[in-house]
Coordinates of C-alpha atoms and ligand atoms in Angstrom, one line a residue:
M1 CA -32.4 -5.5 -15.0
K2 CA -29.5 -3.3 -15.7
S3 CA -26.1 -4.9 -16.3
L4 CA -22.6 -3.6 -16.5
A5 CA -19.3 -5.4 -17.0
L6 CA -16.0 -3.9 -15.9
L7 CA -13.3 -5.8 -17.8
H8 CA -9.5 -5.9 -18.0
A9 CA -8.5 -4.7 -14.5
S10 CA -4.7 -5.4 -14.2
Q11 CA -5.6 -6.6 -10.7
L12 CA -9.2 -7.1 -9.5
V13 CA -8.6 -7.0 -5.8
T14 CA -11.7 -8.9 -4.6
L15 CA -11.0 -9.4 -0.8
A16 CA -13.0 -12.6 -1.2
G17 CA -12.6 -14.8 1.9
P18 CA -14.3 -15.9 5.1
K19 CA -17.6 -14.1 6.0
R20 CA -16.1 -12.4 9.1
P21 CA -13.4 -9.8 9.9
R22 CA -9.9 -10.9 8.9
V23 CA -7.1 -11.5 11.4
G24 CA -3.5 -12.5 11.3
K25 CA -2.4 -14.0 7.9
E26 CA -5.9 -13.6 6.5
L27 CA -5.1 -9.8 6.3
S28 CA -2.6 -10.6 3.6
E29 CA -5.0 -12.6 1.4
L30 CA -6.6 -10.1 -1.0
G31 CA -8.1 -12.5 -3.5
I32 CA -6.5 -10.9 -6.5
I33 CA -7.7 -11.8 -10.0
R34 CA -5.2 -10.8 -12.8
D35 CA -6.8 -9.4 -15.9
G36 CA -10.0 -9.5 -13.8
G37 CA -13.5 -8.6 -14.7
I38 CA -16.7 -8.1 -12.8
L39 CA -20.3 -8.4 -13.9
I40 CA -22.7 -6.1 -12.1
R41 CA -26.5 -6.7 -12.2
D42 CA -29.0 -4.4 -10.5
G43 CA -26.3 -2.6 -8.5
K44 CA -24.9 -5.8 -7.1
V45 CA -21.9 -8.0 -7.9
D46 CA -23.1 -10.9 -9.9
I47 CA -19.8 -12.7 -10.8
V48 CA -16.1 -11.9 -10.7
G49 CA -13.4 -13.8 -12.6
P50 CA -10.9 -13.6 -15.5
S51 CA -12.0 -11.0 -18.0
D52 CA -12.4 -13.5 -20.9
E53 CA -14.8 -15.6 -18.8
I54 CA -16.8 -12.5 -17.6
E55 CA -17.0 -11.2 -21.1
K56 CA -18.7 -14.4 -22.4
K57 CA -21.4 -14.0 -19.8
S58 CA -21.9 -10.3 -20.5
K59 CA -23.8 -10.4 -23.7
D60 CA -26.6 -8.1 -22.5
A61 CA -24.3 -5.8 -20.4
Q62 CA -22.8 -2.5 -21.1
I63 CA -19.0 -3.1 -21.3
I64 CA -16.4 -0.8 -19.8
D65 CA -12.7 -1.5 -20.5
L66 CA -10.6 -0.7 -17.4
D67 CA -7.5 -0.8 -19.6
G68 CA -5.1 -2.4 -17.1
R69 CA -6.0 -0.4 -14.1
V70 CA -6.5 -1.6 -10.5
A71 CA -10.1 -2.2 -9.4
M72 CA -11.0 -2.9 -5.8
P73 CA -13.9 -2.4 -3.3
G74 CA -14.4 1.3 -2.5
F75 CA -12.7 2.3 0.7
V76 CA -14.8 2.2 3.9
D77 CA -13.8 5.0 6.2
A78 CA -15.0 3.9 9.7
H79 CA -14.1 7.0 11.7
T80 CA -14.7 10.6 10.7
H81 CA -16.0 13.9 12.1
L82 CA -17.5 15.0 8.9
I83 CA -19.8 17.8 10.0
F84 CA -18.4 21.0 11.5
G85 CA -18.5 24.7 10.9
G86 CA -15.4 26.7 9.9
N87 CA -11.9 25.4 9.9
R88 CA -8.8 25.5 12.2
L89 CA -6.4 27.3 9.9
D90 CA -5.3 29.7 12.6
D91 CA -4.5 26.8 15.0
F92 CA -2.6 25.1 12.2
E93 CA -0.4 28.2 11.6
R94 CA 0.1 28.6 15.4
R95 CA 1.1 25.0 15.7
A96 CA 3.6 25.4 12.9
R97 CA 5.1 28.3 14.8
G98 CA 5.6 26.0 17.7
E99 CA 2.8 27.2 20.0
T100 CA 1.4 24.7 22.5
Y101 CA -2.1 23.4 22.7
E102 CA -2.7 25.6 25.7
Q103 CA -1.5 28.8 24.0
I104 CA -3.7 27.9 21.0
A105 CA -6.7 27.4 23.3
N106 CA -6.0 30.7 25.1
A107 CA -5.9 32.4 21.7
G108 CA -9.5 31.2 21.1
G109 CA -8.6 28.1 19.1
G110 CA -9.1 24.4 19.9
I111 CA -12.2 22.3 19.8
W112 CA -14.3 25.1 21.4
S113 CA -13.8 27.4 18.4
T114 CA -15.3 24.7 16.1
V115 CA -18.2 24.2 18.5
E116 CA -19.0 27.9 18.4
K117 CA -18.9 27.9 14.6
T118 CA -21.0 24.8 14.3
R119 CA -23.6 26.1 16.7
A120 CA -23.8 29.4 14.7
A121 CA -24.2 27.5 11.4
T122 CA -27.6 26.7 10.0
E123 CA -28.5 23.1 8.9
D124 CA -28.3 24.3 5.3
D125 CA -24.8 25.8 5.8
L126 CA -23.5 22.6 7.4
F127 CA -25.1 20.5 4.6
K128 CA -23.4 22.6 1.9
T129 CA -19.9 22.3 3.3
A130 CA -20.3 18.7 4.2
K131 CA -21.6 17.9 0.7
K132 CA -18.4 19.3 -0.7
R133 CA -16.3 17.2 1.7
V134 CA -18.2 14.1 0.7
D135 CA -17.0 14.7 -2.8
W136 CA -13.4 14.9 -1.5
F137 CA -13.9 11.4 -0.1
R138 CA -15.3 10.2 -3.4
K139 CA -12.2 11.6 -5.1
C140 CA -10.0 9.5 -2.8
G141 CA -11.9 6.3 -3.7
T142 CA -14.1 6.1 -0.6
T143 CA -17.7 4.9 -1.0
T144 CA -18.8 4.6 2.7
I145 CA -18.2 7.1 5.5
E146 CA -18.9 6.8 9.2
A147 CA -19.7 10.3 10.5
K148 CA -20.0 11.5 14.1
S149 CA -21.8 14.4 15.6
G150 CA -20.0 16.1 18.5
Y151 CA -19.4 19.8 17.7
G152 CA -22.9 20.9 18.8
L153 CA -22.9 19.8 22.5
T154 CA -26.5 20.9 23.0
L155 CA -29.6 18.8 22.3
E156 CA -30.7 21.0 19.3
D157 CA -27.2 21.4 17.8
E158 CA -26.4 17.7 18.0
L159 CA -29.8 16.9 16.4
K160 CA -29.0 19.4 13.7
I161 CA -25.7 17.7 12.9
L162 CA -27.3 14.2 12.8
R163 CA -30.0 15.6 10.5
V164 CA -27.3 16.8 8.1
I165 CA -25.9 13.3 8.1
R166 CA -29.3 11.9 7.3
R167 CA -29.7 14.4 4.4
L168 CA -26.2 13.5 3.0
N169 CA -27.4 9.9 2.9
E170 CA -30.4 10.9 0.9
E171 CA -28.8 13.5 -1.4
T172 CA -25.3 12.2 -2.1
P173 CA -24.3 8.9 -3.7
L174 CA -22.1 7.8 -0.8
E175 CA -23.5 6.0 2.2
V176 CA -22.9 7.9 5.5
V177 CA -23.3 5.9 8.7
P178 CA -24.4 8.1 11.7
T179 CA -22.8 8.0 15.1
F180 CA -23.9 10.2 18.1
L181 CA -20.8 11.7 19.8
G182 CA -22.6 14.1 22.2
A183 CA -19.9 13.0 24.7
H184 CA -17.1 14.7 22.7
A185 CA -16.3 17.4 25.3
V186 CA -18.0 19.0 28.2
P187 CA -19.5 22.3 27.0
R188 CA -18.2 25.4 28.7
E189 CA -21.6 26.4 30.0
S190 CA -22.0 23.1 31.8
S191 CA -20.3 20.8 34.3
P192 CA -19.3 17.2 33.7
K193 CA -22.0 15.8 36.0
K194 CA -24.7 18.0 34.6
Y195 CA -23.7 17.3 31.0
V196 CA -23.6 13.5 31.5
D197 CA -27.1 13.7 33.0
L198 CA -28.3 15.7 30.0
L199 CA -26.7 13.2 27.6
I200 CA -28.4 10.2 29.4
N201 CA -31.8 11.7 30.2
E202 CA -32.5 13.9 27.2
M203 CA -30.1 13.7 24.3
L204 CA -29.7 9.9 23.9
P205 CA -33.4 9.1 24.2
R206 CA -34.2 11.7 21.6
V207 CA -31.5 10.5 19.2
A208 CA -32.8 6.9 19.6
K209 CA -36.4 7.9 19.2
E210 CA -35.7 9.8 15.9
K211 CA -33.5 7.0 14.7
L212 CA -30.7 9.5 14.0
A213 CA -27.8 7.3 14.9
E214 CA -26.7 3.6 14.7
F215 CA -23.8 4.0 17.1
C216 CA -22.9 6.0 20.2
D217 CA -19.3 7.2 20.8
V218 CA -17.5 8.8 23.8
F219 CA -14.2 10.7 24.1
C220 CA -12.9 8.8 27.1
E221 CA -9.9 10.7 28.4
R222 CA -8.9 12.7 31.4
G223 CA -10.3 16.2 31.2
Y224 CA -13.1 14.9 28.8
F225 CA -15.1 11.9 30.1
D226 CA -13.4 9.6 32.6
I227 CA -14.0 5.9 32.7
E228 CA -17.0 6.1 35.1
Q229 CA -18.7 8.8 33.1
S230 CA -18.0 7.0 29.8
R231 CA -19.4 3.8 31.2
R232 CA -22.6 5.6 32.2
V233 CA -23.1 7.2 28.8
L234 CA -22.4 4.0 26.8
T235 CA -24.5 1.8 29.1
A236 CA -27.4 4.2 28.6
A237 CA -26.9 4.1 24.8
K238 CA -26.7 0.3 24.9
M239 CA -30.1 0.1 26.7
L240 CA -31.5 2.2 23.8
R241 CA -30.1 -0.4 21.3
L242 CA -27.4 1.8 19.9
K243 CA -24.1 0.0 19.2
L244 CA -20.9 1.3 20.7
R245 CA -17.6 2.9 19.6
G246 CA -15.1 4.8 21.7
H247 CA -12.2 7.2 21.5
V248 CA -9.9 5.5 24.0
D249 CA -6.3 5.6 25.2
Q250 CA -5.3 8.4 22.8
I251 CA -3.4 10.6 25.2
S252 CA -3.0 8.3 28.2
N253 CA -3.5 4.6 29.0
S254 CA -6.6 5.1 31.1
G255 CA -8.2 1.7 30.8
G256 CA -10.4 2.8 27.9
A257 CA -9.8 -0.3 25.8
K258 CA -10.8 -2.5 28.8
L259 CA -14.0 -0.5 29.2
M260 CA -14.9 -1.0 25.5
A261 CA -14.3 -4.8 26.0
E262 CA -16.4 -4.8 29.2
L263 CA -19.3 -3.2 27.4
G264 CA -19.1 -5.3 24.3
A265 CA -18.5 -2.3 22.0
T266 CA -18.1 -2.8 18.2
T267 CA -14.9 -0.8 18.1
A268 CA -12.2 0.8 20.2
D269 CA -10.6 3.7 18.4
H270 CA -7.2 5.4 18.6
L271 CA -5.4 3.1 21.1
E272 CA -2.0 5.0 20.8
K273 CA -1.3 4.3 24.5
T274 CA -3.1 0.9 25.1
D275 CA -1.0 -1.8 26.8
G276 CA -0.9 -5.5 26.1
E277 CA -3.6 -6.2 28.7
G278 CA -5.9 -3.8 26.9
F279 CA -5.3 -5.5 23.5
A280 CA -5.9 -8.9 25.1
A281 CA -9.2 -7.7 26.5
L282 CA -10.3 -6.4 23.1
K283 CA -9.4 -9.8 21.6
K284 CA -11.4 -11.7 24.2
A285 CA -14.5 -9.5 23.6
N286 CA -14.2 -9.4 19.8
V287 CA -13.9 -5.6 19.7
Q288 CA -12.3 -4.2 16.5
P289 CA -9.5 -1.7 16.9
V290 CA -9.7 1.3 14.7
L291 CA -6.2 2.9 14.1
L292 CA -6.0 6.6 13.1
P293 CA -2.5 7.5 12.0
G294 CA -3.7 10.8 10.3
S295 CA -4.0 12.6 13.6
V296 CA -0.6 11.4 14.8
Y297 CA 0.9 12.8 11.6
A298 CA -0.9 16.1 11.5
L299 CA -0.1 16.8 15.2
S300 CA 3.6 16.2 14.4
S301 CA 3.7 13.4 17.0
S302 CA 5.6 10.2 16.6
S303 CA 3.4 7.9 18.9
Y304 CA 1.7 6.0 16.2
P305 CA -0.5 3.1 17.3
R306 CA 1.4 -0.1 17.5
A307 CA -0.2 -1.9 14.6
R308 CA 2.2 -4.9 14.7
E309 CA 1.3 -5.6 18.3
V310 CA -2.4 -5.2 17.4
I311 CA -2.1 -7.7 14.6
E312 CA -0.1 -10.1 16.6
A313 CA -2.7 -10.0 19.3
G314 CA -5.1 -11.5 16.7
L315 CA -7.3 -8.4 16.4
A316 CA -9.3 -7.5 13.3
V317 CA -7.6 -4.2 12.6
V318 CA -9.3 -1.3 10.9
L319 CA -7.7 1.9 9.5
A320 CA -9.6 5.2 9.1
T321 CA -8.9 8.8 8.5
D322 CA -10.3 10.5 11.6
F323 CA -11.2 13.3 9.3
N324 CA -11.7 16.4 11.5
P325 CA -10.7 20.1 11.4
G326 CA -8.3 20.1 14.4
S327 CA -6.1 17.0 14.3
S328 CA -6.7 15.2 11.1
P329 CA -7.8 17.3 8.2
T330 CA -7.6 14.6 5.5
P331 CA -10.3 12.6 3.7
S332 CA -7.7 10.5 2.0
M333 CA -7.6 6.7 2.7
P334 CA -4.6 6.4 0.3
M335 CA -2.7 8.8 2.6
V336 CA -3.7 6.6 5.6
L337 CA -2.4 3.5 3.7
S338 CA 0.9 5.3 3.2
L339 CA 1.2 6.2 6.9
A340 CA 0.2 2.7 7.9
C341 CA 3.0 1.2 5.8
T342 CA 5.8 3.8 6.5
Q343 CA 5.1 4.6 10.1
M344 CA 3.3 1.6 11.5
K345 CA 5.0 -1.1 9.5
M346 CA 1.8 -2.7 8.2
S347 CA 2.2 -4.4 4.8
P348 CA 0.2 -2.9 1.9
T349 CA -2.0 -6.0 1.9
E350 CA -2.8 -5.7 5.6
A351 CA -3.5 -2.0 5.2
I352 CA -5.9 -2.6 2.3
S353 CA -7.8 -5.3 4.2
A354 CA -8.1 -2.9 7.2
A355 CA -9.4 -0.1 5.0
T356 CA -12.1 -2.2 3.2
I357 CA -13.5 -5.6 4.5
N358 CA -12.5 -5.1 8.2
A359 CA -13.8 -1.5 8.2
A360 CA -17.1 -2.8 6.7
Y361 CA -17.5 -5.3 9.5
S362 CA -16.8 -2.5 12.0
L363 CA -19.8 -0.7 10.7
N364 CA -22.0 -3.8 10.8
R365 CA -22.0 -3.9 7.0
G366 CA -19.6 -6.8 6.3
D367 CA -22.4 -8.8 4.6
K368 CA -23.0 -5.9 2.1
I369 CA -19.8 -4.1 1.3
G370 CA -16.0 -4.2 1.8
S371 CA -15.3 -6.9 -0.8
L372 CA -16.2 -7.7 -4.4
E373 CA -18.1 -11.0 -4.0
S374 CA -21.4 -12.3 -5.5
G375 CA -24.4 -10.6 -3.9
K376 CA -22.5 -7.6 -2.4
L377 CA -23.1 -4.0 -3.5
A378 CA -21.1 -3.1 -6.5
N379 CA -19.1 -0.3 -4.8
V380 CA -15.9 -0.2 -6.9
A381 CA -13.0 2.1 -6.9
V382 CA -10.7 2.1 -10.0
F383 CA -7.2 3.5 -9.7
D384 CA -4.8 4.7 -12.3
C385 CA -2.1 2.2 -11.5
E386 CA -1.2 -1.4 -12.3
D387 CA -0.4 -2.8 -8.9
Y388 CA -2.5 -2.2 -5.7
R389 CA 0.7 -1.5 -3.7
E390 CA 1.1 1.7 -5.7
L391 CA -1.8 3.2 -3.6
A392 CA 0.4 3.1 -0.5
Y393 CA 3.7 3.8 -2.3
W394 CA 3.1 7.0 -4.3
F395 CA 1.9 9.5 -1.8
G396 CA 0.4 13.0 -2.3
I397 CA -0.8 12.2 -5.8
P398 CA -4.4 11.4 -6.5
Q399 CA -4.7 8.0 -8.3
T400 CA -8.4 7.6 -8.4
H401 CA -9.7 7.0 -12.0
S402 CA -13.4 6.3 -11.4
V403 CA -15.8 5.3 -8.6
Y404 CA -19.0 3.2 -8.8
V405 CA -21.6 3.0 -6.1
R406 CA -24.3 0.3 -6.5
G407 CA -23.1 -0.1 -10.0
E408 CA -23.5 3.5 -11.0
R409 CA -20.5 5.7 -11.9
I410 CA -20.5 8.7 -9.5
Ligands
ZN1 ZN1 -12.1 10.9 16.3

């Protein structure tokens, strides 16, 4: 058995607590141990406690002195679009010049340009670029990434993307959780009705048969998939035993949150325009809200999701990057913490709970990751600061010192 002891963290942020997603005041209880240490055996957390106590029990272990840095569970990023061809630099520049979404789309930009580049890329091309991006996440202290398909929009291209996700899992140290988002947009060569039929009759059964995804997601919005179409796709996915996530109420309050509650989804994501009734429905159905301030920021909008209302409604809030080439080109959870505190008035403690333990539960992994407690995987991020609040306070500066996955430094 291999043992490793990390000693002398100024703050060991354990997130120890009830074995369920945290709500209300629980979001502010981080289980911090000052001058903390952690003994790791066989890739798992054995014990945590004050460093002098851990040191006594670490006779056979390799010792690493964290020298007064902050250590906490690696971030769990529960919403990303990791796999795509090309980038959207031209869109970015046009937006900076003040052009509208319509002007940008007419100039050949927008989601469709990413679909074309993703379709043209080989599986190897996509793997190579995605592998580089996975390393960006590592550099930000993230150890688990949810990743969606959705820039292929044909059976073969969606399978290609999901196979890249599978390969990332096998060939990179981070865990990548696969989500099928075939219902990201209606492809130009199809019609909404024809494409929804294709999703239900061909794509979803194939994805399920090849076990390429754990979750199914839908972009539920006018002009993409309306409530009825979203319900059809998600119901078919549920029958195939996929769990559900959804992009809802981002641009308009279309009843998407209520749909996710009705279907017993695991998460409802975005929620910029959701009303009180929608939040109450999510609460009743135990659906976790995933808030994505990165896209609001990068689109120069000011309509951030109303985190205070979400927390006051008793919901087990999650924060994620929404990493994607069009609206949120950031892999940085510390940047998301900064936005959550400055723009959404979450406290640093609430933001950290939302980015670790609650995010882990939203990926059905709350029993394995998201906190540093006995028996959980030793996924640890060490930061070059003395106080965990510095992660949200200093922005635009990398503070990651080292990252461990299953007890191995990566
Ligand atoms: Zn998204």
